[in-house]
Coordinates of C-alpha atoms and ligand atoms in Angstrom, one line a residue:
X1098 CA -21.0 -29.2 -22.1
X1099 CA -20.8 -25.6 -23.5
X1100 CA -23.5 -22.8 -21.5
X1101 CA -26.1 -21.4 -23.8
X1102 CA -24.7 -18.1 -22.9
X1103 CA -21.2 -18.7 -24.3
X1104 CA -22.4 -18.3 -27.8
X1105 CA -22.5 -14.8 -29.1
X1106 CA -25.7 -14.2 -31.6
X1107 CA -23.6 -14.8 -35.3
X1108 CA -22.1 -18.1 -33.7
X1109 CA -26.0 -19.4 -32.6
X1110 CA -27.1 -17.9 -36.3
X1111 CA -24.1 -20.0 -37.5
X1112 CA -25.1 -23.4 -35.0
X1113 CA -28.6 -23.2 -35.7
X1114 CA -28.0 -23.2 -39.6
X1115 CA -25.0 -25.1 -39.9
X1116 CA -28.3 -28.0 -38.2
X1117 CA -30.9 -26.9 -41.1
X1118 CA -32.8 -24.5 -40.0
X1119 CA -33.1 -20.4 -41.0
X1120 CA -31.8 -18.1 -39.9
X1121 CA -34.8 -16.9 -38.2
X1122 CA -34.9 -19.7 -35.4
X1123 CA -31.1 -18.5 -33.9
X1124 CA -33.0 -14.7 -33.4
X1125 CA -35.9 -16.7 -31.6
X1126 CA -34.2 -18.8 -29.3
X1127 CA -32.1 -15.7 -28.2
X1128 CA -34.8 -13.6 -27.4
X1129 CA -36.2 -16.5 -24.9
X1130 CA -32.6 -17.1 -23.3
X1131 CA -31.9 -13.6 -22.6
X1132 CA -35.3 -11.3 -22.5
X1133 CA -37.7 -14.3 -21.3
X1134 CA -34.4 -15.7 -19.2
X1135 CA -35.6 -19.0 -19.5
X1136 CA -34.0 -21.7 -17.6
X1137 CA -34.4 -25.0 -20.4
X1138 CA -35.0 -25.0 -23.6
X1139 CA -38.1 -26.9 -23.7
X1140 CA -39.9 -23.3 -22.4
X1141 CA -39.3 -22.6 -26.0
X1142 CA -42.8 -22.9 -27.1
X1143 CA -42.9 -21.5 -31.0
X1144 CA -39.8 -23.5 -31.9
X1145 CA -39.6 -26.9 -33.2
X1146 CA -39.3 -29.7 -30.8
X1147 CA -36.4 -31.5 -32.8
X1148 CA -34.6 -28.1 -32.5
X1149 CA -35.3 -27.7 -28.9
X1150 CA -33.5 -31.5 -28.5
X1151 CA -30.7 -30.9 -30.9
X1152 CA -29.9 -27.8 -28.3
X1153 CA -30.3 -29.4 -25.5
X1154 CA -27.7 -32.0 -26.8
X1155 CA -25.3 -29.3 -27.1
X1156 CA -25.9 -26.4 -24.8
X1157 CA -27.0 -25.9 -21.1
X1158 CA -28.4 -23.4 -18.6
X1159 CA -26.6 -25.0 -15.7
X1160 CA -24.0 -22.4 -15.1
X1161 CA -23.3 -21.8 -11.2
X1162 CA -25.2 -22.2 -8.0
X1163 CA -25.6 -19.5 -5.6
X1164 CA -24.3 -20.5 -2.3
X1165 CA -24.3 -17.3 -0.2
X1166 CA -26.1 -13.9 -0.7
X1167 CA -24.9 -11.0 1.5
X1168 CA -27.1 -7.9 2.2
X1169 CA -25.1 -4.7 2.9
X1170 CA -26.5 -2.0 4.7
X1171 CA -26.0 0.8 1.6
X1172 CA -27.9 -2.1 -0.5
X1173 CA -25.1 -3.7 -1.9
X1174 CA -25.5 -7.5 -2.8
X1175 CA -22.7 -9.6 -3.1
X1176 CA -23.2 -13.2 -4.5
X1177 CA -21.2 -15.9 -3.9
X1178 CA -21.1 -18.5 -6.6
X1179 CA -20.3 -22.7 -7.0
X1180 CA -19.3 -23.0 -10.6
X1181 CA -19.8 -26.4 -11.8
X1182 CA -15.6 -27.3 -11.2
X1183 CA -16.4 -26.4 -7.7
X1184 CA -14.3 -23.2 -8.2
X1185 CA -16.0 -20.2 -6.2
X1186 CA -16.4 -16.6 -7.6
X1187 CA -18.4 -13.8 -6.7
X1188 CA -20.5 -11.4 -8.5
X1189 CA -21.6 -7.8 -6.5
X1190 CA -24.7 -5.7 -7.3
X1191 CA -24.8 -2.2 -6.4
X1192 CA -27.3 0.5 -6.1
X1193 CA -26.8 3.5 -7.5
X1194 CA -29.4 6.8 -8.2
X1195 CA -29.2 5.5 -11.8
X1196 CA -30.1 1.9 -11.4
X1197 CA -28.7 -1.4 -10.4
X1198 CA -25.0 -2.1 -11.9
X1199 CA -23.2 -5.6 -11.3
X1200 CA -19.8 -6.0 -11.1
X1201 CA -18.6 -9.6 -12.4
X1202 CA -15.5 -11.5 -12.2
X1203 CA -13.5 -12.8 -15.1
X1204 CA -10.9 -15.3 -13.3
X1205 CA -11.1 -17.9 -11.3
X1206 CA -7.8 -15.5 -8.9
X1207 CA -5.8 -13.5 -10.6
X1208 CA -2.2 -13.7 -12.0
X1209 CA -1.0 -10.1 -11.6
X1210 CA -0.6 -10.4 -8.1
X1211 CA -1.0 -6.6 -6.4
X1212 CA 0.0 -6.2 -3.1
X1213 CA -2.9 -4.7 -2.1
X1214 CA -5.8 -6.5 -3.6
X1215 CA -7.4 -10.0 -1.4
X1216 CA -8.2 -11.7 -5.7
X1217 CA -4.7 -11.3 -6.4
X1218 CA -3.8 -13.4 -3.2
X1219 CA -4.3 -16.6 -5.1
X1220 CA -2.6 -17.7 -8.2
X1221 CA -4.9 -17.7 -10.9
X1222 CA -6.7 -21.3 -11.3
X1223 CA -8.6 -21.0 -15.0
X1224 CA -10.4 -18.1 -17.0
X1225 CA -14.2 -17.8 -16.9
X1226 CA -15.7 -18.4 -20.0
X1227 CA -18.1 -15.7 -21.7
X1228 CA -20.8 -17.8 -21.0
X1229 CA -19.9 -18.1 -17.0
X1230 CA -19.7 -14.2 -16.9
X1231 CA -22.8 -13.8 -19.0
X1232 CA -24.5 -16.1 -16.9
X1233 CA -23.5 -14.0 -14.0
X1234 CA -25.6 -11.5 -14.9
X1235 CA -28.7 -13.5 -15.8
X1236 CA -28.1 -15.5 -12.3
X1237 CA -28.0 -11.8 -10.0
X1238 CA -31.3 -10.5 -12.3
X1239 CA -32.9 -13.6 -11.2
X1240 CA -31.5 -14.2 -7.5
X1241 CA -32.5 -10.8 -6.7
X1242 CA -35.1 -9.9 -8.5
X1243 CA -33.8 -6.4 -10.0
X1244 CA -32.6 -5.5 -13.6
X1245 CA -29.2 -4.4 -14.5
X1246 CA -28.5 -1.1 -16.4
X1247 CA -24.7 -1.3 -16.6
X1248 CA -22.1 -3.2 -15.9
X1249 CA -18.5 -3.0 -14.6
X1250 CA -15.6 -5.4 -15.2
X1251 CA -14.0 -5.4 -11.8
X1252 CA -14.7 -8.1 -9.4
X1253 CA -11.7 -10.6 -9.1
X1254 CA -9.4 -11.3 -12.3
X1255 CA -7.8 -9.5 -15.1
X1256 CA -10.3 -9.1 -17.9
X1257 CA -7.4 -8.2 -20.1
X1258 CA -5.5 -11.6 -19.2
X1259 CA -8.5 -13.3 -20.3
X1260 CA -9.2 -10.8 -23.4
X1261 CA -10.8 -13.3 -26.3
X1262 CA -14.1 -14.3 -23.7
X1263 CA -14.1 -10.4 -22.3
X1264 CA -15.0 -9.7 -26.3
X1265 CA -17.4 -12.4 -26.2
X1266 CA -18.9 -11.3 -23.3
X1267 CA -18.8 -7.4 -24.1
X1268 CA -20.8 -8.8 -27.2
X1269 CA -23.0 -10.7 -26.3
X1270 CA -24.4 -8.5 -23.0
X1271 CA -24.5 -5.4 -25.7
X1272 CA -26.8 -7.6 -28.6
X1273 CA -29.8 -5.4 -29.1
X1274 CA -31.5 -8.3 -29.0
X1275 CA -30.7 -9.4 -26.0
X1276 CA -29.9 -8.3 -22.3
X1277 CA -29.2 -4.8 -24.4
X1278 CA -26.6 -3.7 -22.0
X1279 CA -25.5 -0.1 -23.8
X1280 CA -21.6 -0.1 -24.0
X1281 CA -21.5 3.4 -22.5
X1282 CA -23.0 1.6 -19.6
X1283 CA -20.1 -1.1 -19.4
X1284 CA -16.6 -0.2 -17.6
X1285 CA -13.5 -2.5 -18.0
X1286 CA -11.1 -1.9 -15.7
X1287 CA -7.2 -3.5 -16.6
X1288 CA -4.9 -3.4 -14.3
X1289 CA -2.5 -2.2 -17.5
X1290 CA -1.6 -4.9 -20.3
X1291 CA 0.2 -2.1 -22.8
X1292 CA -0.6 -4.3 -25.9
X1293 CA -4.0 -5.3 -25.1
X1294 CA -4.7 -1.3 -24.3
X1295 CA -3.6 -0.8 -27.9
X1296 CA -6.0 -3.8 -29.3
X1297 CA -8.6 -2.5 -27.3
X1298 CA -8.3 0.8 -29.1
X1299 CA -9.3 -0.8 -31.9
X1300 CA -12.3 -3.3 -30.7
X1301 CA -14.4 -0.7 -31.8
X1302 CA -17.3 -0.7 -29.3
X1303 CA -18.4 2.6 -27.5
X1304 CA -17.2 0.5 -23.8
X1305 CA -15.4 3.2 -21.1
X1306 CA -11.9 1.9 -20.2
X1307 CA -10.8 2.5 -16.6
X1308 CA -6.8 1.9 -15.8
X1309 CA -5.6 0.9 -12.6
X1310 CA -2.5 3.2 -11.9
X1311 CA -2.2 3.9 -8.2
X1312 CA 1.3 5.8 -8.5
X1313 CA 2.7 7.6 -10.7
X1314 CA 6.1 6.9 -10.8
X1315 CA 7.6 3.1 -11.5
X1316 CA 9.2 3.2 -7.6
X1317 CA 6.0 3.3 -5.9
X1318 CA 4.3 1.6 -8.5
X1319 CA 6.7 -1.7 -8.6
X1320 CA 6.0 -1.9 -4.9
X1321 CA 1.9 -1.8 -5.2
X1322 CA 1.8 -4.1 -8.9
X1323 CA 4.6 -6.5 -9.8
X1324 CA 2.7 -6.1 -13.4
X1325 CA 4.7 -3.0 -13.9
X1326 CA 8.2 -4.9 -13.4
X1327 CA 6.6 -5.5 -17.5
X1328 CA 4.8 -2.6 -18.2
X1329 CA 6.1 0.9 -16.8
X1330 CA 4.5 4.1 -16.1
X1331 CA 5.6 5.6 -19.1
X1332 CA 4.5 2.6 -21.3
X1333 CA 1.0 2.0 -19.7
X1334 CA 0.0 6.3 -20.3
X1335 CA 1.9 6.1 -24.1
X1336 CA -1.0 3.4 -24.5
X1337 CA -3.7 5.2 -22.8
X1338 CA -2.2 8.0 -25.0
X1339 CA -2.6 5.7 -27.8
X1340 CA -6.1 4.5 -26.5
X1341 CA -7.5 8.2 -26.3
X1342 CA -6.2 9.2 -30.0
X1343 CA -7.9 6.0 -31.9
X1344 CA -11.0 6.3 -29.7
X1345 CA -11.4 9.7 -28.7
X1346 CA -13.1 8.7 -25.8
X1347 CA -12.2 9.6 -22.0
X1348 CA -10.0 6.9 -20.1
X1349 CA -10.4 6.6 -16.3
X1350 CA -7.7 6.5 -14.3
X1351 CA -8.2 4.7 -11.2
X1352 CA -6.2 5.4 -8.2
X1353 CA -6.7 3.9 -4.6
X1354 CA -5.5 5.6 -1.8
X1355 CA -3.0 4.0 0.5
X1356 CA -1.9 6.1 3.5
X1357 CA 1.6 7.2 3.5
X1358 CA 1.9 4.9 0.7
X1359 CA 1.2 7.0 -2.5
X1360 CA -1.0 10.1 -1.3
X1361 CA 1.4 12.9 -0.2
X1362 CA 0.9 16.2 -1.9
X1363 CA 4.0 15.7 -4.2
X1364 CA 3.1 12.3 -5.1
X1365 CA -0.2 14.1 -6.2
X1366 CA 1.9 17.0 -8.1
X1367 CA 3.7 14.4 -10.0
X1368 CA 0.6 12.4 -10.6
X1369 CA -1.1 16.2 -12.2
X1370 CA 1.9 16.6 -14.3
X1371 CA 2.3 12.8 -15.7
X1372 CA -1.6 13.3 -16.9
X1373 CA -1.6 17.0 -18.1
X1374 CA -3.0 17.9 -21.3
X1375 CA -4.9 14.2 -21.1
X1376 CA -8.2 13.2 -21.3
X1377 CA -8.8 11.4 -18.5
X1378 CA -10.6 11.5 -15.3
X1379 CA -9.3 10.4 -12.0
X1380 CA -10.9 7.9 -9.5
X1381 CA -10.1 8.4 -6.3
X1382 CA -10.8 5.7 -3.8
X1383 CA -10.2 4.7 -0.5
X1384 CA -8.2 1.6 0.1
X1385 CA -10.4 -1.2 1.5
X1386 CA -8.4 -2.9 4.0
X1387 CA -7.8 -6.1 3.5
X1388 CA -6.1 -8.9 6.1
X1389 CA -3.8 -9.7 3.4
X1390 CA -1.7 -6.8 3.1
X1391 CA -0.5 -4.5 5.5
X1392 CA -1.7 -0.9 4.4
X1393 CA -3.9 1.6 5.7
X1394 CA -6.8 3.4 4.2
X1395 CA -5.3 7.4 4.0
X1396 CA -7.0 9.9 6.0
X1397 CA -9.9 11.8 5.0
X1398 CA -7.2 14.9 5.4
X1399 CA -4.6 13.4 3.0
X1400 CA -7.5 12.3 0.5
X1401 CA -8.3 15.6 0.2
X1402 CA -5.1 17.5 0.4
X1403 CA -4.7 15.2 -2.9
X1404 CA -7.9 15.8 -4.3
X1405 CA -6.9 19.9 -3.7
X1406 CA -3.9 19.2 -5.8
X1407 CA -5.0 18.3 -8.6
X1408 CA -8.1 20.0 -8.8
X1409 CA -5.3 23.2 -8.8
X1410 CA -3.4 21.5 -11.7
X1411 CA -6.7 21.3 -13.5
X1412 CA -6.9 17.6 -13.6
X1413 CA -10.8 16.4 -13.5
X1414 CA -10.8 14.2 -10.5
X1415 CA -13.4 13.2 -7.9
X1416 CA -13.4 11.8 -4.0
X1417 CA -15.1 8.6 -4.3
X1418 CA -16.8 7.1 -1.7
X1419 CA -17.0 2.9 -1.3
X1420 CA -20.0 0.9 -1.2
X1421 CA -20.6 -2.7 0.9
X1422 CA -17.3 -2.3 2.7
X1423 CA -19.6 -4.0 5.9
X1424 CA -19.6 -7.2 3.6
X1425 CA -16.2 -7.4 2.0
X1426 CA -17.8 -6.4 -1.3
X1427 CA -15.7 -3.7 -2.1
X1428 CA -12.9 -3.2 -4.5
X1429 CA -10.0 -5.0 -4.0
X1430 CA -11.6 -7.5 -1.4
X1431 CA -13.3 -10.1 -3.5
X1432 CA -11.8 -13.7 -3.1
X1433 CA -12.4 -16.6 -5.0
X1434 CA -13.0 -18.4 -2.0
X1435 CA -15.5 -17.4 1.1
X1436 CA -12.9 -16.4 4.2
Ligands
LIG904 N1 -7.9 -6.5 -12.4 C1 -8.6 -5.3 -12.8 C2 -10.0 -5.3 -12.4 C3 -10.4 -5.8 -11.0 S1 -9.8 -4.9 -9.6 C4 -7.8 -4.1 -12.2 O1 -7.0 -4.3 -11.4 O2 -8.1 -3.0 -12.7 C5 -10.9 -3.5 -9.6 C6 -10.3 -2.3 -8.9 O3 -10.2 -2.5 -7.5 C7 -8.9 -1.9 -9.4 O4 -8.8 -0.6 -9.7 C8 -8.1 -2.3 -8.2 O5 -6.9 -1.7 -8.2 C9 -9.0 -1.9 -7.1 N2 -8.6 -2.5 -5.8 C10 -8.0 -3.7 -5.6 N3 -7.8 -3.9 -4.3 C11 -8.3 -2.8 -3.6 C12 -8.5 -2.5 -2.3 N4 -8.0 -3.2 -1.3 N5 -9.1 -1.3 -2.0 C13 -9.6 -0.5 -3.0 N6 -9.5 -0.8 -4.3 C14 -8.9 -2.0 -4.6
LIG905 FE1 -5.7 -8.7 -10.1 FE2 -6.9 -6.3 -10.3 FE3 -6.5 -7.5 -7.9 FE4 -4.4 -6.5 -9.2 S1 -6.1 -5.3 -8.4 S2 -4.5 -8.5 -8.2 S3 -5.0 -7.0 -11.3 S4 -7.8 -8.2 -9.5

């Protein structure tokens, strides 16, 4: 059976009429699914009890249990989640000065296979549907008892591989009617899919976009992201290019740092000069170890020395620092099974 959550609010107007009732009834119920956060329909109590059965025919609440919840010291929260196949995924909540923001997971593994990142370890199984990561959302409020202000699209998956429910999600979190998520409070981070970059472009919603480049040449990148054996440097910044004209917003540019791997000074010169006269802002994070794959976090020293670099080139960059490493919920170490 379908989730409540993976209707967006035209295709519940559309439900709810296409059963004989106005219009009015689809803006009702969506108001007690996602600002009440009700957990059956029968909590509906101004709409019609024939109504209430004909949805709860069709549509259900029963998304995902929670079967582990992980405190980090920094007050990180990472959720581990039973979807009804039995398929695990997690879903990460993190503090920040500006409120709570959840990361969610779009896949069920991940396909694009980077050498560095503990999702990517197993094959993809299935895409999430919009309702499952909507219902992350709703499921984090409620398990720990906070709101969410933004979201990012980075836990384990390629939301670009699975780009029709992304929309649907994006959608459906951003309804003013709804959850309200603002879309300059969403990131969606792509590990580089050139076309859907380009379609993106076009989606039309005020979302930030955040690449995943990590070199920037093709020789060190091949040997971090078999995705760019299809999609080359050149090809993934013509499409941020591309991205940046139609949108005129600011694309991220996210860039882990791997010692001796891609953080020497030149690497970081080539890096200024592939980006120059763009407008983009660059991410730079320390590598989370992971037991998968044999690299090292770079030195505080080197992070710098690279930072330095293209600070001089006068590329906008900043040092980031990681949150709930202590509970594997950083970047890169989500897996869609508990290790
Ligand atoms: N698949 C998408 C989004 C999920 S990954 C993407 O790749 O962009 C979110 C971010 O975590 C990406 O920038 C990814 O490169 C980064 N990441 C993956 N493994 C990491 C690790 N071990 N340490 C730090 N960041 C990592
Ligand atoms: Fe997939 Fe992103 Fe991990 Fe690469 S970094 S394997 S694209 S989740």
């Amino acid at each position: 059976m379908d989730l409540i959550y993976d209707l967006t609010y035209s295709e519940l107007e559309e439900y709810i009429v296409s059963k004989g009732y106005p219009k009015y009834r689809a803006e009702q119920v969506w108001r007690w699914v996602y600002q009440q956060k009700i957990d059956a329909f029968s909590e509906m109590n101004n709409v019609p009890q024939d109504l209430i059965e004909i949805l709860s025919k069709d549509f259900s609440f029963d998304s995902m249990e929670m079967v582990i919840k992980n405190v980090s010291a920094d007050g990180t929260i990472k959720f581990l989640y039973d979807l009804k196949d039995a398929n695990l995924i997690e879903t990460v909540l993190m503090k920040h000065n500006y409120g709570m923001s959840a990361c969610v997971t779009t896949q069920v593994g991940c396909n694009i296979g980077c050498s560095f990142c503990a999702s990517g370890v197993l094959k993809k199984k299935r895409d999430l549907t919009a309702g499952e990561i909507v219902a992350q959302i709703i499921k984090t409020e409620k398990d720990s008892g906070v709101r969410i202000s933004s979201i990012v699209v980075m836990g384990i998956g390629e939301p670009f591989d699975n780009y029709k429910n992304l929309i649907k999600f994006l959608e459906i979190v951003n309804h003013p009617k709804g959850l309200a998520i603002g879309a300059r409070h969403i990131t969606v981070s792509t590990s580089g899919l050139v076309p859907k970059i380009k379609e993106f472009a076009h989606f039309g919603m005020q979302v930030n976009l955040a690449i995943s480049l990590h070199a920037p040449n093709n020789e060190i990148r091949s040997k971090l992201m078999k995705i760019n054996d299809r999609f080359k440097v050149e090809e993934v910044v013509d499409a941020i290019k591309y991205y940046i004209s139609v949108t005129n917003r600011r694309v991220t540019i996210e860039y882990i740092m791997i010692n001796e791997v891609n953080d020497s000074e030149e690497t970081a010169l080539e890096l200024a000069q592939l980006l120059k006269g763009m407008n983009v802002y660059v991410n730079l994070i320390p590598y989370n170890k992971v037991k998968e794959a044999p690299y090292e976090r770079s030195t505080l020293e080197r992070r710098e020395a690279f930072f330095n670099v293209l600070k001089k080139h006068k590329i906008t960059a900043v040092l980031r620092r990681e949150q709930g490493h202590d509970i594997n919920a950083a970047c890169g170490q989500l897996r869609s099974q508990n290790l």
